Amino acid sequence: GSAELFMLALFGLSMVAVLAGRSLAKGIAACCTGLIIGSIGGAPATGEFRMIFGFDYLYDGIPLVIIGLGFFAVPEIADLLRKNAAIASGNALGSGWFQGLRDWWANIWLSIRCSGFGCIIGAIPGLGGSVVDWIAYGHAVQTVKKDPQFGKGDIRGVVAPESANNAMQGGALLPTMLFGIPGSGSMAVFLGGMVLLGIQPGPSMVGADLNITYSVIWSLALANVMGAGICLALAIPISKLTQIPFQRLAPFMIVLICFAAFQATRSLADLVALLGLGVLGVLMKRFGWPRPALLIGYVLAPQAETYLYQALQFNGWDFIFRPGVIVIALMTLASIWFGLRNRIDEHGHVVPNEDDAPDVPSLRAHLPQITFAVAMAGAMLIALNDALKHDFLGQVFPLSVSIIGLVMLAILIPQLVRGKAGHHSHFDAELTGDHVGQPGIGNLWGGLAWIAGLVGLTALIGFYGAMLLFFPVFLIVRARAGLLATVLMTAGAAGIILLLAWALSLNFPSGMLQDAMDLPWPFR
């Protein structure tokens, strides 16, 4: 029922306790930021539009693909690009297959537990693959007692999320086939395929059409086996990409994430939102704000608000006495208790109890992170002010989240101003990161400037023309590539993007000059 689904959403939010990083105040504030971003658009209870600020693009909220790419892909590209080196170097590739199997078998119970988590989470509509990896990783950190080395190559940090990820698809089949409610993005595509074939999802799938259900189950099982075989065969050649200097991979990655972001609503605003959230993601990574906590908040915001509203409508506040609600509440409290004891920082390392954050003991050095925290408080105040303009059912969720976020920031900002050196709240990667003082390290904003250049060119001359100009300029100016290599890589990228556009029947984002000249496809 709705009450139990609301409690499951809270259970997912409880994982913020373990993913909160060194500073619990930063972690909860980041989660509140995600919840606020997730509540942009129509309120499920009243249909009022919240935090639109006059932009038509925000009426349906910010798509998940933009959030994922902006907060995770863009900061990593910017960070790798400034180092002017390959992603990995000096590591032997192609060995260790049997050791991998032995490592998995040594952690078989962790794998089984996380598979159960994945199946259950996959069965919750709209939750699915967006957060299951982080929840499973958090569970591994909570439960591992013997020699935890998370963030330093601990195999259990791979076994847990991958077990949950694989099991999630099976769980997502349940609501898709029984109720016609897709459990994830891939299940939505699968549901569309069923409808096109004339197969009607519903209770008949476990009755008269049980043969179809078993066909789907065995197809999924065989697909996993075949997929594993293909991955084993391609693992070595694909892994060699990590030994290519990243400045030569970067233009491909930048073009691909922009191409992927445009699929969200097929609007130029997708690319602008990607760039804006990318800036926020870079700053969060620099100052040690946990981005997984924000992602969990964003994904769970619609579910938490919708199911709370429905539970109150159906049962009133008596829903808290339902047996299922009580059981899940106890699980949530246990998760918070374990999570607070075993938090992981911005690098995946388990946070020690004592204050030992890398820090520079100077108020002036702390000014950038203090300024960022104050700016986040300003954003919370804007969300609070917007929430007050709506009816009670439309304002209660963003208003509550904004207040909690402001309380956390009211705790955090004094810690940043007055906290002693090494306090958990202090972190600035530009002062204490591994790259500080290393030769050949570029500017933090260099990668974002190139992405901004591609977005700006797209607005002017369209995406395909911008890509044809962006590639050679980047390769010659930034990667110092030769003329032949530049021509070959530009032609290869242009061909791949054309093939993808043809396969998806996609028109690229158009620019002002392109619209004025009425150019044909693919420049349109």
Coordinates of C-alpha atoms in Angstrom, one line a residue:
G1 CA 0.0 0.0 0.0
S2 CA 0.9 3.7 -0.2
A3 CA 1.9 3.8 3.5
E4 CA 4.4 1.0 3.1
L5 CA 5.8 2.5 -0.2
F6 CA 6.3 5.8 1.6
M7 CA 8.2 4.0 4.4
L8 CA 10.3 2.2 1.7
A9 CA 11.1 5.7 0.3
L10 CA 12.3 6.7 3.8
F11 CA 14.3 3.6 4.0
G12 CA 16.1 4.6 0.8
L13 CA 16.7 8.0 2.2
S14 CA 18.2 6.5 5.4
M15 CA 21.1 5.4 3.2
V16 CA 22.2 9.1 3.2
A17 CA 23.4 8.3 6.7
V18 CA 26.2 6.1 5.4
L19 CA 26.7 8.2 2.2
A20 CA 26.9 11.5 4.0
G21 CA 30.6 11.9 3.8
R22 CA 32.9 13.4 6.5
S23 CA 30.3 16.0 7.5
L24 CA 26.8 14.7 8.4
A25 CA 25.5 18.3 8.0
K26 CA 26.9 18.4 4.4
G27 CA 25.3 15.0 3.6
I28 CA 21.9 15.9 4.9
A29 CA 22.0 19.3 3.2
A30 CA 23.0 17.6 -0.1
C31 CA 20.1 15.2 0.3
C32 CA 17.7 18.1 0.9
T33 CA 19.1 19.8 -2.2
G34 CA 18.3 16.6 -4.2
L35 CA 14.8 16.5 -2.7
I36 CA 14.2 20.1 -3.7
I37 CA 15.4 19.5 -7.2
G38 CA 13.2 16.5 -7.4
S39 CA 10.1 18.5 -6.4
I40 CA 10.5 21.0 -9.2
G41 CA 7.5 20.9 -11.5
G42 CA 3.9 19.9 -10.7
A43 CA 2.9 19.0 -7.1
P44 CA 1.4 15.5 -7.1
A45 CA -1.4 16.5 -4.7
T46 CA -2.6 19.8 -6.1
G47 CA -1.1 20.1 -9.6
E48 CA 0.5 23.4 -8.7
F49 CA 3.8 24.2 -10.4
R50 CA 6.7 24.9 -8.1
M51 CA 10.0 26.6 -8.6
I52 CA 9.4 27.2 -12.3
F53 CA 10.8 30.8 -12.2
G54 CA 9.3 31.5 -15.6
F55 CA 11.1 28.8 -17.5
D56 CA 8.9 26.5 -19.6
Y57 CA 11.6 23.8 -19.5
L58 CA 11.1 23.3 -15.7
Y59 CA 7.4 22.5 -15.9
D60 CA 8.1 18.8 -16.1
G61 CA 11.1 19.0 -13.7
I62 CA 14.7 18.3 -14.6
P63 CA 15.2 14.8 -16.2
L64 CA 17.2 12.1 -14.4
V65 CA 19.7 11.8 -17.2
I66 CA 20.6 15.5 -16.9
I67 CA 21.0 15.1 -13.1
G68 CA 23.2 12.0 -13.5
L69 CA 25.4 13.4 -16.2
G70 CA 25.7 16.9 -14.6
F71 CA 26.6 15.7 -11.2
F72 CA 28.8 12.7 -12.0
A73 CA 30.0 12.7 -15.6
V74 CA 30.9 16.4 -16.0
P75 CA 32.9 16.7 -12.8
E76 CA 34.9 13.6 -13.6
I77 CA 35.6 14.7 -17.2
A78 CA 36.8 18.1 -15.8
D79 CA 39.0 16.4 -13.2
L80 CA 40.6 13.9 -15.6
L81 CA 41.1 16.5 -18.3
R82 CA 43.2 18.8 -16.0
K83 CA 45.6 16.0 -15.2
N84 CA 46.8 15.5 -18.8
A85 CA 47.3 11.8 -18.3
A86 CA 45.6 8.5 -18.9
I87 CA 42.9 7.2 -16.6
A88 CA 45.1 4.3 -15.6
S89 CA 48.7 3.6 -16.3
G90 CA 51.2 0.9 -15.4
N91 CA 48.6 -1.7 -14.5
A92 CA 48.7 -5.2 -16.0
L93 CA 45.5 -6.1 -17.9
G94 CA 44.1 -9.5 -18.8
S95 CA 44.9 -11.5 -15.6
G96 CA 43.1 -12.3 -12.4
W97 CA 40.0 -14.0 -13.8
F98 CA 40.0 -16.9 -11.3
Q99 CA 41.0 -14.6 -8.4
G100 CA 37.8 -12.6 -9.2
L101 CA 35.7 -15.7 -8.9
R102 CA 37.4 -16.6 -5.6
D103 CA 36.8 -13.1 -4.3
W104 CA 33.1 -13.3 -5.2
W105 CA 32.8 -16.8 -3.5
A106 CA 34.5 -15.5 -0.4
N107 CA 31.7 -12.8 -0.1
I108 CA 28.8 -15.0 -1.3
W109 CA 26.5 -14.0 1.6
L110 CA 27.1 -10.3 0.9
S111 CA 26.2 -11.0 -2.7
I112 CA 23.0 -12.9 -1.8
R113 CA 21.9 -10.1 0.6
C114 CA 22.5 -7.4 -1.9
S115 CA 20.7 -9.4 -4.6
G116 CA 17.7 -9.5 -2.3
F117 CA 17.9 -5.7 -1.9
G118 CA 18.2 -5.3 -5.6
C119 CA 15.1 -7.4 -6.3
I120 CA 13.0 -5.6 -3.7
I121 CA 14.1 -2.1 -4.8
G122 CA 13.6 -3.0 -8.4
A123 CA 10.0 -3.9 -7.7
I124 CA 9.3 -0.4 -6.4
P125 CA 8.1 1.7 -9.4
G126 CA 10.4 4.6 -10.2
L127 CA 13.1 3.7 -7.8
G128 CA 15.1 1.0 -9.5
G129 CA 18.5 1.4 -11.0
S130 CA 19.0 5.0 -10.2
V131 CA 19.9 4.4 -6.5
V132 CA 20.2 0.6 -6.0
D133 CA 24.0 0.7 -6.5
W134 CA 24.5 3.3 -3.8
I135 CA 22.1 1.6 -1.4
A136 CA 23.9 -1.7 -1.8
Y137 CA 27.3 0.0 -1.4
G138 CA 26.1 1.7 1.8
H139 CA 24.9 -1.7 3.1
A140 CA 28.3 -3.2 2.4
V141 CA 30.0 -0.4 4.4
Q142 CA 27.5 -0.8 7.2
T143 CA 27.9 -4.6 7.6
V144 CA 31.6 -5.3 6.9
K145 CA 33.5 -5.6 10.1
K146 CA 36.8 -7.3 9.0
D147 CA 39.5 -5.0 7.6
P148 CA 37.3 -2.5 5.6
Q149 CA 39.3 -0.9 2.8
F150 CA 36.5 0.9 1.0
G151 CA 37.7 3.5 -1.4
K152 CA 41.1 1.7 -1.6
G153 CA 40.2 -1.2 -3.8
D154 CA 38.0 -3.4 -1.5
I155 CA 36.4 -6.0 -3.7
R156 CA 33.3 -5.9 -1.5
G157 CA 32.6 -2.4 -2.8
V158 CA 32.2 -4.1 -6.3
V159 CA 30.5 -7.3 -5.2
A160 CA 27.6 -5.5 -3.4
P161 CA 26.4 -3.0 -6.0
E162 CA 26.9 -5.4 -8.9
S163 CA 24.9 -8.1 -7.2
A164 CA 22.1 -5.6 -6.5
N165 CA 22.2 -4.2 -10.0
N166 CA 21.8 -7.5 -11.7
A167 CA 19.0 -8.6 -9.4
M168 CA 17.2 -5.3 -9.9
Q169 CA 16.0 -6.1 -13.4
G170 CA 14.2 -9.2 -12.2
G171 CA 12.4 -7.3 -9.5
A172 CA 11.5 -4.5 -12.0
L173 CA 9.6 -7.1 -14.0
L174 CA 7.1 -7.6 -11.2
P175 CA 5.2 -4.3 -11.4
T176 CA 5.8 -4.1 -15.2
M177 CA 4.1 -7.4 -16.0
L178 CA 1.5 -7.6 -13.2
F179 CA 0.3 -4.0 -13.1
G180 CA 1.6 -2.4 -16.3
I181 CA 3.7 0.0 -14.1
P182 CA 7.3 0.1 -15.4
G183 CA 9.8 -0.4 -12.6
S184 CA 12.7 1.4 -14.3
G185 CA 13.6 3.2 -17.5
S186 CA 14.5 0.0 -19.4
M187 CA 11.2 -1.6 -18.2
A188 CA 9.3 1.3 -19.7
V189 CA 10.8 0.5 -23.1
F190 CA 10.0 -3.2 -22.5
L191 CA 6.4 -2.3 -21.6
G192 CA 6.1 -0.3 -24.9
G193 CA 7.4 -3.3 -26.8
M194 CA 4.8 -5.6 -25.1
V195 CA 2.0 -3.2 -26.1
L196 CA 3.2 -3.0 -29.7
L197 CA 3.1 -6.8 -29.9
G198 CA -0.4 -6.9 -28.5
I199 CA 0.5 -8.3 -25.1
Q200 CA -1.6 -6.8 -22.3
P201 CA 0.2 -6.7 -19.0
G202 CA -1.9 -7.5 -15.9
P203 CA -2.9 -10.4 -13.7
S204 CA -3.4 -12.6 -16.7
M205 CA 0.4 -12.8 -16.9
V206 CA 0.4 -15.2 -14.0
G207 CA -2.8 -17.0 -15.2
A208 CA -3.8 -17.6 -18.8
D209 CA -0.6 -16.0 -20.2
L210 CA 1.8 -17.7 -17.8
N211 CA 3.7 -19.1 -20.8
I212 CA 4.7 -15.6 -21.9
T213 CA 5.9 -14.8 -18.4
Y214 CA 8.2 -17.8 -18.3
S215 CA 9.5 -16.9 -21.8
V216 CA 10.4 -13.4 -20.5
I217 CA 12.0 -14.8 -17.4
W218 CA 14.2 -17.3 -19.3
S219 CA 15.0 -14.6 -21.9
L220 CA 16.3 -12.4 -19.1
A221 CA 18.3 -15.3 -17.6
L222 CA 19.8 -16.1 -21.0
A223 CA 20.5 -12.4 -21.7
N224 CA 22.5 -12.2 -18.5
V225 CA 24.6 -15.3 -19.4
M226 CA 25.2 -14.0 -22.9
G227 CA 25.9 -10.5 -21.6
A228 CA 28.5 -11.9 -19.2
G229 CA 30.2 -13.8 -22.0
I230 CA 30.3 -10.7 -24.2
C231 CA 31.7 -8.6 -21.3
L232 CA 34.4 -11.2 -20.6
A233 CA 35.4 -11.3 -24.3
L234 CA 35.5 -7.5 -24.6
A235 CA 36.9 -6.6 -21.1
I236 CA 40.6 -6.5 -22.2
P237 CA 40.2 -4.4 -25.4
I238 CA 37.8 -2.0 -23.7
S239 CA 40.0 -1.6 -20.6
K240 CA 42.9 -0.5 -22.8
L241 CA 40.9 2.7 -23.4
T242 CA 41.9 3.7 -19.9
Q243 CA 45.6 3.8 -21.0
I244 CA 44.9 6.4 -23.8
P245 CA 45.8 10.0 -22.8
F246 CA 42.5 11.4 -21.6
Q247 CA 42.9 14.6 -23.6
R248 CA 42.4 12.5 -26.7
L249 CA 39.4 10.7 -25.2
A250 CA 37.8 13.9 -23.8
P251 CA 36.3 15.3 -27.0
F252 CA 34.5 12.0 -27.6
M253 CA 33.2 11.9 -24.0
I254 CA 32.1 15.6 -24.1
V255 CA 30.2 15.1 -27.4
L256 CA 28.6 11.8 -26.2
I257 CA 27.3 13.2 -22.9
C258 CA 25.9 16.3 -24.7
F259 CA 24.3 14.0 -27.2
A260 CA 22.9 11.8 -24.4
A261 CA 21.6 14.8 -22.5
F262 CA 19.8 16.1 -25.5
Q263 CA 17.7 12.9 -25.6
A264 CA 15.9 14.0 -22.3
T265 CA 13.5 16.4 -23.9
R266 CA 15.3 17.1 -27.2
S267 CA 15.6 20.8 -26.3
L268 CA 18.6 23.0 -26.3
A269 CA 17.7 23.7 -22.7
D270 CA 18.9 20.2 -21.9
L271 CA 22.4 21.2 -22.7
V272 CA 22.1 24.5 -20.7
A273 CA 20.8 22.5 -17.7
L274 CA 23.7 20.0 -18.1
L275 CA 26.2 22.8 -18.0
G276 CA 24.6 24.5 -15.0
L277 CA 24.3 21.3 -13.0
G278 CA 27.9 20.4 -14.1
V279 CA 29.2 23.6 -12.5
L280 CA 27.3 22.7 -9.2
G281 CA 28.7 19.1 -9.4
V282 CA 32.2 20.4 -9.8
L283 CA 31.8 22.6 -6.7
M284 CA 30.3 19.9 -4.7
K285 CA 33.1 17.5 -5.5
R286 CA 35.7 20.2 -4.7
F287 CA 34.2 21.0 -1.3
G288 CA 33.4 17.4 -0.3
W289 CA 29.6 17.5 -0.6
P290 CA 28.4 13.9 -1.2
R291 CA 26.8 13.7 -4.7
P292 CA 25.3 10.2 -4.1
A293 CA 23.2 11.7 -1.2
L294 CA 21.9 14.3 -3.6
L295 CA 21.0 11.7 -6.2
I296 CA 19.1 9.6 -3.7
G297 CA 17.2 12.6 -2.6
Y298 CA 16.3 13.6 -6.2
V299 CA 15.1 10.1 -7.2
L300 CA 13.1 9.5 -4.0
A301 CA 11.5 13.0 -3.9
P302 CA 8.4 12.2 -6.2
Q303 CA 7.9 8.8 -4.5
A304 CA 8.2 10.1 -1.0
E305 CA 5.8 13.0 -1.6
T306 CA 3.2 11.1 -3.6
Y307 CA 3.0 8.1 -1.3
L308 CA 2.8 10.3 1.8
Y309 CA -0.1 12.2 0.3
Q310 CA -1.9 9.0 -0.7
A311 CA -1.3 7.4 2.7
L312 CA -2.8 10.4 4.5
Q313 CA -5.8 10.5 2.1
F314 CA -6.5 6.8 2.6
N315 CA -5.6 6.2 6.2
G316 CA -4.9 9.5 7.9
W317 CA -2.1 9.6 10.4
D318 CA -3.2 6.1 11.5
F319 CA -1.1 4.7 8.7
I320 CA 2.0 4.8 11.1
F321 CA 0.4 2.0 13.1
R322 CA 0.2 -0.5 10.2
P323 CA 2.4 -3.6 10.8
G324 CA 4.3 -3.2 7.6
V325 CA 5.0 0.5 8.3
I326 CA 6.3 -0.4 11.8
V327 CA 8.6 -3.2 10.4
I328 CA 10.1 -0.9 7.7
A329 CA 10.4 1.9 10.3
L330 CA 12.5 -0.4 12.5
M331 CA 14.6 -1.3 9.5
T332 CA 15.1 2.4 8.7
L333 CA 16.2 3.2 12.2
A334 CA 18.7 0.3 12.2
S335 CA 20.0 1.5 8.8
I336 CA 20.5 5.0 10.2
W337 CA 22.2 3.7 13.3
F338 CA 24.7 1.5 11.3
G339 CA 25.1 4.2 8.8
L340 CA 26.1 6.9 11.3
R341 CA 28.8 4.5 12.6
N342 CA 30.2 3.7 9.2
R343 CA 30.1 6.8 7.0
I344 CA 32.1 7.0 3.8
D345 CA 33.7 10.2 2.5
E346 CA 34.0 11.8 -0.9
H347 CA 36.5 9.1 -2.0
G348 CA 34.6 6.1 -0.7
H349 CA 36.9 5.8 2.4
V350 CA 35.3 4.9 5.8
V351 CA 35.3 8.1 7.9
P352 CA 37.2 7.7 11.2
N353 CA 35.7 8.8 14.4
E354 CA 38.3 11.5 15.2
D355 CA 38.7 14.7 13.2
D356 CA 41.4 14.2 10.6
A357 CA 40.2 16.0 7.5
P358 CA 43.0 17.3 5.3
D359 CA 42.9 21.0 6.0
V360 CA 44.7 24.3 5.8
P361 CA 44.4 26.2 9.2
S362 CA 43.4 29.5 7.8
L363 CA 40.1 31.4 7.7
R364 CA 41.1 32.9 4.3
A365 CA 41.7 29.4 2.9
H366 CA 38.2 28.4 4.0
L367 CA 36.4 31.4 2.4
P368 CA 35.6 29.5 -0.9
Q369 CA 33.8 26.7 0.9
I370 CA 32.1 29.1 3.3
T371 CA 30.9 31.1 0.3
F372 CA 29.6 27.9 -1.4
A373 CA 27.7 26.9 1.8
V374 CA 26.2 30.4 2.1
A375 CA 25.1 30.2 -1.6
M376 CA 23.4 26.8 -0.9
A377 CA 21.6 28.4 2.0
G378 CA 20.4 31.1 -0.3
A379 CA 19.0 28.5 -2.7
M380 CA 17.2 26.8 0.3
L381 CA 15.7 30.2 1.2
I382 CA 14.5 30.7 -2.4
A383 CA 12.9 27.2 -2.3
L384 CA 11.3 28.0 1.0
N385 CA 9.9 31.3 -0.3
D386 CA 8.5 29.6 -3.3
A387 CA 6.9 26.8 -1.2
L388 CA 5.0 29.4 0.9
K389 CA 3.1 30.6 -2.2
H390 CA 1.3 27.3 -2.6
D391 CA -1.6 25.5 -0.9
F392 CA -0.8 23.4 2.1
L393 CA -0.6 20.0 0.3
G394 CA 1.6 21.6 -2.4
Q395 CA 3.9 23.4 0.0
V396 CA 4.3 20.9 2.9
F397 CA 7.0 18.7 1.3
P398 CA 9.4 21.4 -0.2
L399 CA 8.8 23.6 2.9
S400 CA 9.8 20.8 5.3
V401 CA 12.8 19.9 3.2
S402 CA 13.9 23.5 2.9
I403 CA 13.7 24.0 6.7
I404 CA 15.7 20.9 7.4
G405 CA 18.3 21.9 4.8
L406 CA 18.6 25.4 6.4
V407 CA 19.0 23.9 9.8
M408 CA 21.9 21.7 8.5
L409 CA 23.5 24.7 6.9
A410 CA 23.1 26.7 10.1
I411 CA 25.1 24.0 11.7
L412 CA 27.7 23.7 8.9
I413 CA 28.6 27.4 8.3
P414 CA 29.7 28.1 11.9
Q415 CA 31.8 24.9 11.7
L416 CA 33.5 26.1 8.6
V417 CA 34.1 29.5 10.2
R418 CA 35.2 28.5 13.7
G419 CA 36.0 24.8 13.5
K420 CA 39.5 23.7 14.4
A421 CA 42.0 22.5 11.8
G422 CA 41.1 19.0 10.6
H423 CA 37.4 19.3 11.5
H424 CA 35.2 16.9 9.5
S425 CA 33.4 19.8 7.8
H426 CA 36.6 21.2 6.3
F427 CA 37.5 20.0 2.8
D428 CA 38.8 21.8 -0.3
A429 CA 40.3 19.6 -2.9
E430 CA 42.1 22.6 -4.4
L431 CA 44.1 23.0 -1.2
T432 CA 44.7 19.4 -0.1
G433 CA 43.9 17.1 -3.0
D434 CA 46.4 14.6 -4.4
H435 CA 47.0 16.7 -7.4
V436 CA 48.1 19.8 -5.4
G437 CA 51.7 20.7 -6.2
Q438 CA 52.0 18.1 -9.0
P439 CA 53.5 19.3 -12.3
G440 CA 51.3 19.6 -15.4
I441 CA 47.9 20.0 -13.5
G442 CA 45.6 22.3 -15.3
N443 CA 42.9 24.7 -14.2
L444 CA 39.7 23.3 -12.5
W445 CA 37.5 25.1 -14.9
G446 CA 39.3 24.2 -18.1
G447 CA 37.1 21.2 -18.9
L448 CA 33.9 23.1 -18.1
A449 CA 35.0 25.9 -20.4
W450 CA 35.3 23.5 -23.3
I451 CA 31.8 22.0 -22.6
A452 CA 30.5 25.6 -22.4
G453 CA 32.1 26.3 -25.7
L454 CA 30.3 23.3 -27.4
V455 CA 27.0 24.4 -25.8
G456 CA 27.5 28.0 -27.0
L457 CA 28.4 26.9 -30.5
T458 CA 25.3 24.6 -30.6
A459 CA 23.1 27.5 -29.7
L460 CA 24.7 29.5 -32.6
I461 CA 25.1 27.0 -35.4
G462 CA 23.5 23.8 -34.2
F463 CA 24.9 20.6 -32.6
Y464 CA 26.3 18.8 -35.7
G465 CA 28.0 21.9 -37.1
A466 CA 29.3 22.7 -33.6
M467 CA 30.7 19.2 -33.2
L468 CA 32.5 19.4 -36.5
L469 CA 34.1 22.7 -35.4
F470 CA 34.7 21.6 -31.7
F471 CA 36.6 18.4 -32.5
P472 CA 39.5 19.8 -34.6
V473 CA 39.9 22.9 -32.4
F474 CA 40.0 20.8 -29.2
L475 CA 42.4 18.1 -30.7
I476 CA 44.8 20.7 -32.1
V477 CA 44.7 23.3 -29.3
R478 CA 44.2 21.1 -26.2
A479 CA 45.4 17.6 -27.1
R480 CA 48.3 18.7 -29.4
A481 CA 47.2 16.1 -32.0
G482 CA 48.7 16.0 -35.5
L483 CA 46.7 16.9 -38.6
L484 CA 46.1 13.3 -39.8
A485 CA 45.0 12.2 -36.3
T486 CA 42.7 15.2 -36.0
V487 CA 41.1 14.5 -39.4
L488 CA 40.6 10.8 -38.7
M489 CA 39.2 11.3 -35.2
T490 CA 36.9 14.1 -36.3
A491 CA 35.6 11.9 -39.2
G492 CA 35.1 8.9 -36.9
A493 CA 33.1 11.0 -34.3
A494 CA 31.0 12.6 -37.0
G495 CA 30.2 9.2 -38.5
I496 CA 29.3 7.6 -35.1
I497 CA 27.0 10.5 -34.2
L498 CA 25.3 10.4 -37.6
L499 CA 24.8 6.6 -37.2
L500 CA 23.2 7.1 -33.7
A501 CA 21.0 9.9 -35.0
W502 CA 19.8 7.8 -37.9
A503 CA 19.1 4.8 -35.7
L504 CA 17.1 7.0 -33.2
S505 CA 15.4 9.1 -35.9
L506 CA 16.8 12.1 -34.2
N507 CA 17.0 15.7 -35.2
F508 CA 20.0 17.5 -33.6
P509 CA 19.6 20.7 -31.6
S510 CA 19.4 23.6 -34.1
G511 CA 21.1 27.0 -33.7
M512 CA 20.1 30.5 -34.5
L513 CA 22.1 30.7 -37.7
Q514 CA 20.9 27.3 -38.8
D515 CA 17.3 28.2 -38.3
A516 CA 17.8 31.4 -40.3
M517 CA 19.5 29.6 -43.2
D518 CA 17.1 26.6 -43.1
L519 CA 19.9 24.0 -43.5
P520 CA 19.1 20.4 -44.3
W521 CA 19.7 17.3 -42.1
P522 CA 22.2 16.4 -40.5
F523 CA 22.9 20.1 -39.8
R524 CA 19.3 20.2 -38.6

